[in-house]
Amino acid sequence: MRQTRLIPLLLALTLAAPALAETFEQQLPNGLRVIVREDRRAPTVVHMVWYRAGSMDETNGRTGVAHVLEHMMFKGTPNAGPGEFNRRVAAAGGRDNAFTSRDYTAYFQQVPEHKLAEMMQLEADRMRHLTLDPAEFAQEVRVVMEERRLRTEDQAQSLLFEQLTATAFQAHPYRVPIIGWMNDLENLAPADARSWYDNWYAPNNATVVVVGDVDHQAVFALAAQHYGPLQARQLPVRKPQDEPPQLGTRRLSVKAPADLPLLMMAYKVPVIRHVEQDVDPYALEILAAVLAGHDAARFSTSLVRRQQLAVEAEADYDSTARGPGIFYLRASPSEGKSVSELEAGLRAEIAAVQESGVSADELARAKAQLIAGQIYKLDSMFAQAMEIGQLEAVGIPYTQKRRLLEKLQEVTAAQVQAVARRYFTDQALTIAELVPQPLASAARSPAPARH
């Protein structure tokens, strides 16, 4: 079946999904939003709590506090001691964890549906009654510091990305790593975590997402029972934190132990702010897929196989974020090829789109791939809950998901060419090169397990 015929079928299947799994919403008097999707294909339920506070809300000197507080959320309340949360989830035959991003912090459990009430009780308890014991805090800060060493400072690619981001952004808090700077972690105090917790962990700054074999009215009743008694609180004022215009190309190099050189290029681009009015973010998503979204994409076909300039080449762009957007190119040169040759090759692929655009087949394949990815998400209750929570956390109503897909479908070849011309200029480009150093003879131990 030709790609052009496949796209409408994929889109129709995706847009028909809400009829199979209905979604309902209610807001409690304390401001907590509860979103429920009934999906009865298995007797399980995913329960997630999303707080609209991430590393971008931190202040200088206290970076990493959002992530440390995430760890502390598993260290107990007066009603449930340290580790009790995990033990009760495991006893229920479920799994749980949490994650911190630039834009939000989220907690989840996936358990048999009859255990949902217990999960709500546990989450509501730690939303307001976290103990924050100083000894436990000191221990978790040490855990996070070791996590930083193992996952960033001992990982050349992670170190390069961290330095690239800190250079691309000069004012916006996206320049700070989510895990925080080591010096800040060394000097964090329990009072810093308490202040963060008191500021942001409130029902009127949270969204509960439930997906699974449930009745929405029963879920709303449980939410009112467990979360309803919590009091809303005054949230800190969020001030605008706009990044000033970049006035020319920025370059940096990082020397770190590695097998291969690595090149990263970061272009400033927009993200979705108005689902209906915006055009460019959707065209940028298509461009990323055209360049590196599948094995037959331009980077793989041209740079890796035909020219043998790169052993790998990728393009990455996320159109949804609370802060500004970046379109990343990432590649490692093949043996005998230099980083400068690879940079020229990446630039040539962008220039080809700027000058000649993309073909109808390329456009169709990119759309088919992106829309098919949305269909695969529907197979997973967890992925559905993630999608709802992420959209809401960055300010996009989950009810706009259908329109987001339609807007992708509406992208034209001319719009893809236009965004390549508009945003891929040296004016808004930051380039980072990893200069490999000899590898240490002894490898470090694996990173510690999460919670």
Short mmCIF file of C-alpha atoms in Angstrom, two decimals:
data_model
loop_
_atom_site.label_atom_id
_atom_site.label_comp_id
_atom_site.label_asym_id
_atom_site.label_seq_id
_atom_site.Cartn_x
_atom_site.Cartn_y
_atom_site.Cartn_z
CA MET A 1 0.00 0.00 0.00
CA ARG A 2 1.44 3.40 -0.93
CA GLN A 3 2.32 5.75 1.91
CA THR A 4 -0.13 8.36 0.64
CA ARG A 5 -2.97 5.86 0.99
CA LEU A 6 -1.71 4.58 4.34
CA ILE A 7 -1.74 7.94 6.13
CA PRO A 8 -5.53 8.51 6.10
CA LEU A 9 -6.05 4.95 7.37
CA LEU A 10 -3.55 5.41 10.23
CA LEU A 11 -5.02 8.77 11.12
CA ALA A 12 -8.55 7.37 11.10
CA LEU A 13 -7.52 4.52 13.40
CA THR A 14 -5.82 6.91 15.80
CA LEU A 15 -8.67 9.40 15.90
CA ALA A 16 -11.18 6.61 16.43
CA ALA A 17 -9.37 5.49 19.60
CA PRO A 18 -11.26 7.80 22.02
CA ALA A 19 -14.46 5.95 21.10
CA LEU A 20 -12.85 2.76 22.40
CA ALA A 21 -11.43 4.34 25.59
CA GLU A 22 -13.50 7.24 26.86
CA THR A 23 -11.88 9.99 28.90
CA PHE A 24 -13.53 12.01 31.67
CA GLU A 25 -12.40 14.93 33.83
CA GLN A 26 -13.38 16.53 37.12
CA GLN A 27 -11.84 19.27 39.27
CA LEU A 28 -12.09 19.04 43.04
CA PRO A 29 -12.90 22.17 45.11
CA ASN A 30 -9.24 22.32 46.20
CA GLY A 31 -8.11 22.72 42.60
CA LEU A 32 -6.91 19.17 41.95
CA ARG A 33 -7.74 17.99 38.45
CA VAL A 34 -8.64 14.32 37.97
CA ILE A 35 -8.56 12.83 34.46
CA VAL A 36 -9.82 9.27 33.96
CA ARG A 37 -9.62 7.13 30.85
CA GLU A 38 -11.63 3.92 30.93
CA ASP A 39 -9.67 1.15 29.20
CA ARG A 40 -11.05 -2.25 30.11
CA ARG A 41 -8.72 -4.50 28.11
CA ALA A 42 -6.96 -5.75 31.27
CA PRO A 43 -7.86 -5.72 34.99
CA THR A 44 -5.13 -3.21 35.85
CA VAL A 45 -4.92 0.52 36.43
CA VAL A 46 -2.24 3.19 36.09
CA HIS A 47 -2.39 5.95 38.70
CA MET A 48 -0.20 9.03 38.17
CA VAL A 49 0.22 12.31 40.02
CA TRP A 50 1.77 15.16 38.02
CA TYR A 51 3.11 18.29 39.72
CA ARG A 52 3.67 21.27 37.44
CA ALA A 53 7.10 22.01 38.87
CA GLY A 54 10.43 20.86 37.47
CA SER A 55 14.02 21.96 37.32
CA MET A 56 13.08 25.12 35.39
CA ASP A 57 11.40 26.39 38.56
CA GLU A 58 14.55 26.08 40.68
CA THR A 59 16.72 29.03 41.75
CA ASN A 60 20.48 29.51 41.58
CA GLY A 61 22.28 27.71 44.37
CA ARG A 62 19.48 25.17 44.76
CA THR A 63 19.63 23.31 41.46
CA GLY A 64 18.75 19.63 41.74
CA VAL A 65 16.30 20.18 44.60
CA ALA A 66 13.32 19.04 42.48
CA HIS A 67 15.02 15.70 41.81
CA VAL A 68 16.20 15.27 45.39
CA LEU A 69 12.68 15.94 46.63
CA GLU A 70 11.42 13.29 44.24
CA HIS A 71 13.73 10.82 46.01
CA MET A 72 12.56 12.03 49.41
CA MET A 73 8.93 11.35 48.50
CA PHE A 74 9.72 7.66 49.04
CA LYS A 75 11.17 8.24 52.51
CA GLY A 76 8.00 8.22 54.49
CA THR A 77 5.32 10.13 56.34
CA PRO A 78 4.06 9.79 59.93
CA ASN A 79 1.58 7.23 58.57
CA ALA A 80 3.99 5.23 56.38
CA GLY A 81 7.66 4.90 57.24
CA PRO A 82 10.65 4.87 54.88
CA GLY A 83 10.24 2.31 52.11
CA GLU A 84 6.66 1.51 53.12
CA PHE A 85 5.24 2.98 49.92
CA ASN A 86 7.33 0.68 47.71
CA ARG A 87 6.64 -2.35 49.88
CA ARG A 88 2.89 -1.88 49.69
CA VAL A 89 2.95 -1.43 45.93
CA ALA A 90 5.06 -4.57 45.56
CA ALA A 91 2.74 -6.48 47.91
CA ALA A 92 -0.14 -5.48 45.65
CA GLY A 93 1.67 -7.04 42.69
CA GLY A 94 2.34 -3.67 41.12
CA ARG A 95 5.21 -1.41 40.15
CA ASP A 96 5.93 2.22 40.96
CA ASN A 97 8.50 4.92 40.34
CA ALA A 98 8.86 8.63 39.65
CA PHE A 99 10.66 11.02 37.31
CA THR A 100 11.70 14.65 37.26
CA SER A 101 11.97 16.75 34.11
CA ARG A 102 12.58 20.39 33.32
CA ASP A 103 8.83 21.02 33.24
CA TYR A 104 7.24 18.69 35.82
CA THR A 105 7.67 15.93 38.39
CA ALA A 106 5.47 12.83 38.27
CA TYR A 107 4.80 9.73 40.35
CA PHE A 108 3.08 6.54 39.21
CA GLN A 109 1.86 3.13 40.21
CA GLN A 110 0.54 0.35 37.99
CA VAL A 111 -1.48 -2.11 40.07
CA PRO A 112 -4.54 -4.39 39.94
CA GLU A 113 -7.63 -2.19 39.66
CA HIS A 114 -8.93 -3.14 43.12
CA LYS A 115 -5.80 -1.57 44.66
CA LEU A 116 -6.46 1.92 43.27
CA ALA A 117 -7.99 3.22 46.50
CA GLU A 118 -4.89 2.20 48.47
CA MET A 119 -2.62 3.97 45.94
CA MET A 120 -4.66 7.15 46.18
CA GLN A 121 -4.47 7.04 49.96
CA LEU A 122 -0.69 6.69 49.84
CA GLU A 123 -0.20 9.48 47.30
CA ALA A 124 -2.56 11.86 49.08
CA ASP A 125 -0.70 11.18 52.34
CA ARG A 126 2.69 12.13 50.92
CA MET A 127 1.29 15.09 49.01
CA ARG A 128 0.91 16.88 52.36
CA HIS A 129 2.58 14.93 55.16
CA LEU A 130 6.12 14.15 53.97
CA THR A 131 8.53 13.66 56.90
CA LEU A 132 11.80 14.97 55.36
CA ASP A 133 14.06 13.48 58.01
CA PRO A 134 17.53 15.20 57.95
CA ALA A 135 19.42 11.89 58.07
CA GLU A 136 17.37 10.45 55.20
CA PHE A 137 17.87 13.70 53.30
CA ALA A 138 21.65 13.55 53.67
CA GLN A 139 21.63 9.96 52.45
CA GLU A 140 19.50 10.72 49.39
CA VAL A 141 21.67 13.71 48.44
CA ARG A 142 24.64 11.35 48.43
CA VAL A 143 22.69 8.95 46.22
CA VAL A 144 21.86 11.75 43.77
CA MET A 145 25.48 12.95 43.74
CA GLU A 146 26.65 9.45 42.85
CA GLU A 147 23.92 9.25 40.22
CA ARG A 148 25.31 12.46 38.73
CA ARG A 149 28.84 11.06 38.70
CA LEU A 150 27.81 7.83 37.03
CA ARG A 151 25.26 9.13 34.53
CA THR A 152 26.78 12.49 33.59
CA GLU A 153 30.34 13.06 34.69
CA ASP A 154 31.49 9.55 33.73
CA GLN A 155 29.45 9.52 30.49
CA ALA A 156 31.11 11.58 27.77
CA GLN A 157 27.97 11.99 25.67
CA SER A 158 25.91 13.12 28.67
CA LEU A 159 28.65 15.56 29.66
CA LEU A 160 28.75 17.00 26.14
CA PHE A 161 24.98 17.43 26.06
CA GLU A 162 25.01 19.15 29.45
CA GLN A 163 27.69 21.60 28.32
CA LEU A 164 25.93 22.20 25.00
CA THR A 165 22.66 23.06 26.73
CA ALA A 166 24.39 25.33 29.24
CA THR A 167 25.95 27.20 26.32
CA ALA A 168 22.89 27.34 24.07
CA PHE A 169 20.82 28.89 26.87
CA GLN A 170 22.35 31.83 28.69
CA ALA A 171 19.40 33.11 30.73
CA HIS A 172 16.61 30.53 30.64
CA PRO A 173 16.73 27.90 33.42
CA TYR A 174 16.77 25.13 30.80
CA ARG A 175 20.53 25.76 30.86
CA VAL A 176 20.72 23.97 34.23
CA PRO A 177 20.86 20.14 34.30
CA ILE A 178 17.82 18.46 35.79
CA ILE A 179 19.97 16.57 38.27
CA GLY A 180 21.60 19.85 39.35
CA TRP A 181 25.17 21.09 39.52
CA MET A 182 27.41 19.11 41.85
CA ASN A 183 28.34 22.12 43.98
CA ASP A 184 24.66 22.88 44.59
CA LEU A 185 23.98 19.27 45.56
CA GLU A 186 26.87 19.37 48.01
CA ASN A 187 25.32 22.39 49.72
CA LEU A 188 21.61 21.49 49.67
CA ALA A 189 19.95 21.54 53.07
CA PRO A 190 16.74 19.89 54.30
CA ALA A 191 15.19 23.37 54.47
CA ASP A 192 15.68 23.74 50.69
CA ALA A 193 13.67 20.58 50.07
CA ARG A 194 11.03 21.62 52.60
CA SER A 195 10.62 24.97 50.89
CA TRP A 196 10.29 23.30 47.47
CA TYR A 197 7.75 20.84 48.85
CA ASP A 198 5.68 23.52 50.56
CA ASN A 199 5.75 25.76 47.48
CA TRP A 200 4.76 23.31 44.79
CA TYR A 201 3.28 20.10 46.24
CA ALA A 202 -0.29 21.25 46.53
CA PRO A 203 -3.52 19.89 45.02
CA ASN A 204 -4.02 23.08 43.00
CA ASN A 205 -0.64 22.46 41.31
CA ALA A 206 -1.30 18.79 40.57
CA THR A 207 -3.15 16.59 38.10
CA VAL A 208 -4.14 13.00 38.83
CA VAL A 209 -4.34 10.76 35.76
CA VAL A 210 -5.97 7.31 35.97
CA VAL A 211 -6.08 4.91 33.03
CA GLY A 212 -7.40 1.37 33.21
CA ASP A 213 -10.23 -0.97 34.05
CA VAL A 214 -12.21 1.54 36.10
CA ASP A 215 -15.49 3.42 36.22
CA HIS A 216 -14.85 7.14 36.09
CA GLN A 217 -17.52 8.00 38.64
CA ALA A 218 -16.03 5.55 41.11
CA VAL A 219 -12.58 7.09 40.53
CA PHE A 220 -13.94 10.59 41.10
CA ALA A 221 -15.47 9.41 44.37
CA LEU A 222 -12.16 7.91 45.49
CA ALA A 223 -10.31 11.08 44.55
CA ALA A 224 -12.76 13.20 46.54
CA GLN A 225 -12.34 10.88 49.52
CA HIS A 226 -8.53 10.81 49.59
CA TYR A 227 -7.37 14.01 47.88
CA GLY A 228 -10.41 16.17 48.68
CA PRO A 229 -9.48 16.95 52.32
CA LEU A 230 -6.12 18.49 51.26
CA GLN A 231 -6.10 22.27 51.30
CA ALA A 232 -5.18 24.41 48.29
CA ARG A 233 -2.26 26.76 48.87
CA GLN A 234 -0.98 29.99 47.37
CA LEU A 235 1.56 29.10 44.67
CA PRO A 236 4.70 31.15 43.98
CA VAL A 237 4.40 33.68 41.17
CA ARG A 238 6.03 32.36 38.00
CA LYS A 239 7.90 35.20 36.33
CA PRO A 240 8.66 35.22 32.58
CA GLN A 241 12.09 33.80 31.84
CA ASP A 242 12.60 34.49 28.16
CA GLU A 243 15.91 33.66 26.53
CA PRO A 244 17.47 36.73 24.86
CA PRO A 245 18.11 36.50 21.10
CA GLN A 246 21.25 34.65 20.10
CA LEU A 247 23.58 36.89 18.08
CA GLY A 248 25.79 34.35 16.35
CA THR A 249 27.19 30.83 16.37
CA ARG A 250 28.53 29.50 19.67
CA ARG A 251 31.14 26.73 19.69
CA LEU A 252 32.58 24.61 22.46
CA SER A 253 34.62 21.48 22.88
CA VAL A 254 34.63 18.99 25.72
CA LYS A 255 37.54 16.68 26.47
CA ALA A 256 36.44 13.45 28.10
CA PRO A 257 37.28 9.73 27.98
CA ALA A 258 35.50 8.20 24.98
CA ASP A 259 35.93 5.79 22.09
CA LEU A 260 34.75 8.12 19.33
CA PRO A 261 34.39 11.83 18.66
CA LEU A 262 30.87 13.20 18.76
CA LEU A 263 29.29 16.26 17.19
CA MET A 264 26.13 17.96 18.44
CA MET A 265 24.45 20.92 16.76
CA ALA A 266 21.59 22.79 18.45
CA TYR A 267 19.28 25.20 16.61
CA LYS A 268 16.85 27.49 18.44
CA VAL A 269 13.31 26.73 17.24
CA PRO A 270 9.75 27.34 18.51
CA VAL A 271 7.48 24.88 20.30
CA ILE A 272 3.70 24.66 20.35
CA ARG A 273 2.06 27.55 22.15
CA HIS A 274 -1.26 27.69 20.31
CA VAL A 275 -2.42 24.33 18.99
CA GLU A 276 -4.63 25.81 16.29
CA GLN A 277 -2.65 28.85 15.15
CA ASP A 278 0.85 27.36 15.17
CA VAL A 279 2.32 25.83 12.02
CA ASP A 280 6.10 25.70 12.37
CA PRO A 281 6.37 23.20 15.28
CA TYR A 282 4.43 20.60 13.30
CA ALA A 283 6.61 21.17 10.24
CA LEU A 284 9.72 20.78 12.42
CA GLU A 285 8.43 17.42 13.66
CA ILE A 286 8.07 16.28 10.07
CA LEU A 287 11.54 17.60 9.24
CA ALA A 288 13.08 15.59 12.09
CA ALA A 289 11.40 12.45 10.75
CA VAL A 290 12.56 13.19 7.17
CA LEU A 291 16.15 13.63 8.34
CA ALA A 292 16.46 10.75 10.79
CA GLY A 293 13.12 9.22 11.65
CA HIS A 294 13.66 5.78 10.07
CA ASP A 295 16.26 3.59 8.36
CA ALA A 296 15.56 5.10 4.94
CA ALA A 297 15.71 8.71 6.20
CA ARG A 298 18.22 11.14 4.74
CA PHE A 299 20.92 10.90 7.39
CA SER A 300 21.03 7.09 7.31
CA THR A 301 20.86 6.92 3.53
CA SER A 302 23.32 9.68 2.72
CA LEU A 303 25.68 10.24 5.65
CA VAL A 304 25.92 6.70 7.01
CA ARG A 305 25.60 4.41 3.99
CA ARG A 306 26.39 6.34 0.81
CA GLN A 307 29.06 8.81 1.95
CA GLN A 308 30.17 6.78 4.99
CA LEU A 309 30.78 10.02 6.86
CA ALA A 310 29.07 8.88 10.06
CA VAL A 311 28.64 5.70 12.03
CA GLU A 312 25.38 7.18 13.29
CA ALA A 313 23.45 10.40 12.77
CA GLU A 314 20.27 11.52 14.53
CA ALA A 315 17.85 14.44 14.68
CA ASP A 316 15.77 15.14 17.78
CA TYR A 317 13.02 17.69 18.40
CA ASP A 318 10.24 17.90 20.97
CA SER A 319 7.43 20.27 20.01
CA THR A 320 5.92 20.40 23.51
CA ALA A 321 7.62 22.18 26.40
CA ARG A 322 6.99 24.94 28.93
CA GLY A 323 10.20 26.65 27.88
CA PRO A 324 11.97 27.37 24.55
CA GLY A 325 12.68 24.72 21.94
CA ILE A 326 15.85 23.22 20.49
CA PHE A 327 16.29 21.09 17.35
CA TYR A 328 19.28 18.80 17.91
CA LEU A 329 21.53 17.10 15.38
CA ARG A 330 23.88 14.44 16.72
CA ALA A 331 26.46 12.34 14.86
CA SER A 332 29.74 10.43 15.24
CA PRO A 333 32.25 10.42 12.36
CA SER A 334 33.30 7.20 10.67
CA GLU A 335 36.90 6.03 10.98
CA GLY A 336 39.14 8.25 8.90
CA LYS A 337 36.61 11.09 8.77
CA SER A 338 36.98 14.29 10.75
CA VAL A 339 34.43 16.15 12.81
CA SER A 340 34.69 19.10 10.42
CA GLU A 341 33.86 16.83 7.48
CA LEU A 342 30.88 15.47 9.40
CA GLU A 343 29.67 18.96 10.26
CA ALA A 344 29.87 19.87 6.57
CA GLY A 345 27.85 16.76 5.73
CA LEU A 346 25.11 17.61 8.24
CA ARG A 347 24.98 21.16 6.95
CA ALA A 348 24.73 19.88 3.38
CA GLU A 349 21.68 17.76 4.25
CA ILE A 350 19.95 20.76 5.80
CA ALA A 351 20.92 22.92 2.81
CA ALA A 352 19.41 20.36 0.46
CA VAL A 353 16.06 20.71 2.20
CA GLN A 354 16.38 24.50 2.20
CA GLU A 355 17.12 24.59 -1.53
CA SER A 356 15.07 21.71 -2.95
CA GLY A 357 12.52 20.84 -0.27
CA VAL A 358 11.27 17.31 0.41
CA SER A 359 9.56 14.87 -1.93
CA ALA A 360 5.95 13.77 -1.69
CA ASP A 361 7.06 10.26 -0.71
CA GLU A 362 9.35 11.56 2.03
CA LEU A 363 6.57 13.70 3.42
CA ALA A 364 4.10 10.81 3.35
CA ARG A 365 6.49 8.41 5.02
CA ALA A 366 7.34 10.87 7.78
CA LYS A 367 3.66 11.47 8.51
CA ALA A 368 2.87 7.76 8.45
CA GLN A 369 5.68 7.02 10.87
CA LEU A 370 4.70 9.75 13.34
CA ILE A 371 1.01 8.85 13.29
CA ALA A 372 1.73 5.13 13.56
CA GLY A 373 3.74 5.89 16.69
CA GLN A 374 0.60 7.36 18.22
CA ILE A 375 -1.32 4.17 17.47
CA TYR A 376 1.30 2.03 19.21
CA LYS A 377 0.95 4.18 22.32
CA LEU A 378 -2.67 3.10 22.62
CA ASP A 379 -1.55 -0.48 23.32
CA SER A 380 -0.13 0.62 26.65
CA MET A 381 -2.16 2.03 29.53
CA PHE A 382 1.02 3.54 30.93
CA ALA A 383 1.83 5.29 27.63
CA GLN A 384 -1.70 6.70 27.49
CA ALA A 385 -1.40 8.07 31.02
CA MET A 386 2.03 9.51 30.20
CA GLU A 387 0.70 11.30 27.15
CA ILE A 388 -2.23 12.84 29.01
CA GLY A 389 -0.02 13.98 31.88
CA GLN A 390 2.77 15.38 29.73
CA LEU A 391 0.45 17.43 27.56
CA GLU A 392 -1.34 18.89 30.55
CA ALA A 393 1.93 19.62 32.38
CA VAL A 394 3.26 21.76 29.51
CA GLY A 395 -0.02 23.62 29.08
CA ILE A 396 -1.63 21.72 26.19
CA PRO A 397 -5.07 20.28 26.97
CA TYR A 398 -5.15 16.53 26.44
CA THR A 399 -8.44 17.09 24.59
CA GLN A 400 -6.38 18.70 21.81
CA LYS A 401 -4.57 15.44 20.99
CA ARG A 402 -6.84 14.80 18.01
CA ARG A 403 -6.10 18.26 16.66
CA LEU A 404 -2.35 17.80 17.15
CA LEU A 405 -2.46 14.77 14.87
CA GLU A 406 -4.61 16.55 12.33
CA LYS A 407 -2.16 19.44 12.28
CA LEU A 408 0.67 17.02 11.56
CA GLN A 409 -1.36 15.57 8.71
CA GLU A 410 -1.90 19.06 7.29
CA VAL A 411 1.82 19.91 7.01
CA THR A 412 2.91 20.59 3.43
CA ALA A 413 6.27 20.14 1.75
CA ALA A 414 6.49 23.91 1.36
CA GLN A 415 6.09 24.37 5.12
CA VAL A 416 8.88 21.88 5.83
CA GLN A 417 11.17 23.75 3.44
CA ALA A 418 10.14 27.05 5.02
CA VAL A 419 11.11 26.03 8.56
CA ALA A 420 14.44 24.68 7.32
CA ARG A 421 15.14 28.07 5.79
CA ARG A 422 13.80 30.10 8.70
CA TYR A 423 15.46 28.42 11.69
CA PHE A 424 18.53 26.57 10.46
CA THR A 425 20.91 29.50 10.32
CA ASP A 426 24.22 30.20 12.02
CA GLN A 427 22.61 33.04 13.94
CA ALA A 428 20.85 30.64 16.31
CA LEU A 429 23.28 27.69 16.23
CA THR A 430 25.37 26.18 19.02
CA ILE A 431 27.94 23.50 18.13
CA ALA A 432 29.60 21.13 20.59
CA GLU A 433 32.42 18.68 19.84
CA LEU A 434 33.54 15.80 22.04
CA VAL A 435 37.30 15.39 21.89
CA PRO A 436 38.00 11.79 22.98
CA GLN A 437 40.55 11.19 25.71
CA PRO A 438 42.06 7.81 26.71
CA LEU A 439 39.60 5.58 28.50
CA ALA A 440 40.30 4.69 32.12
CA SER A 441 41.45 1.11 32.64
CA ALA A 442 38.89 0.39 35.35
CA ALA A 443 35.19 0.96 34.77
CA ARG A 444 32.99 2.37 37.49
CA SER A 445 30.21 0.36 39.02
CA PRO A 446 26.69 0.62 37.54
CA ALA A 447 24.45 3.52 38.49
CA PRO A 448 22.28 2.96 41.58
CA ALA A 449 18.77 1.66 41.01
CA ARG A 450 15.92 4.17 41.27
CA HIS A 451 13.90 3.93 44.48
#
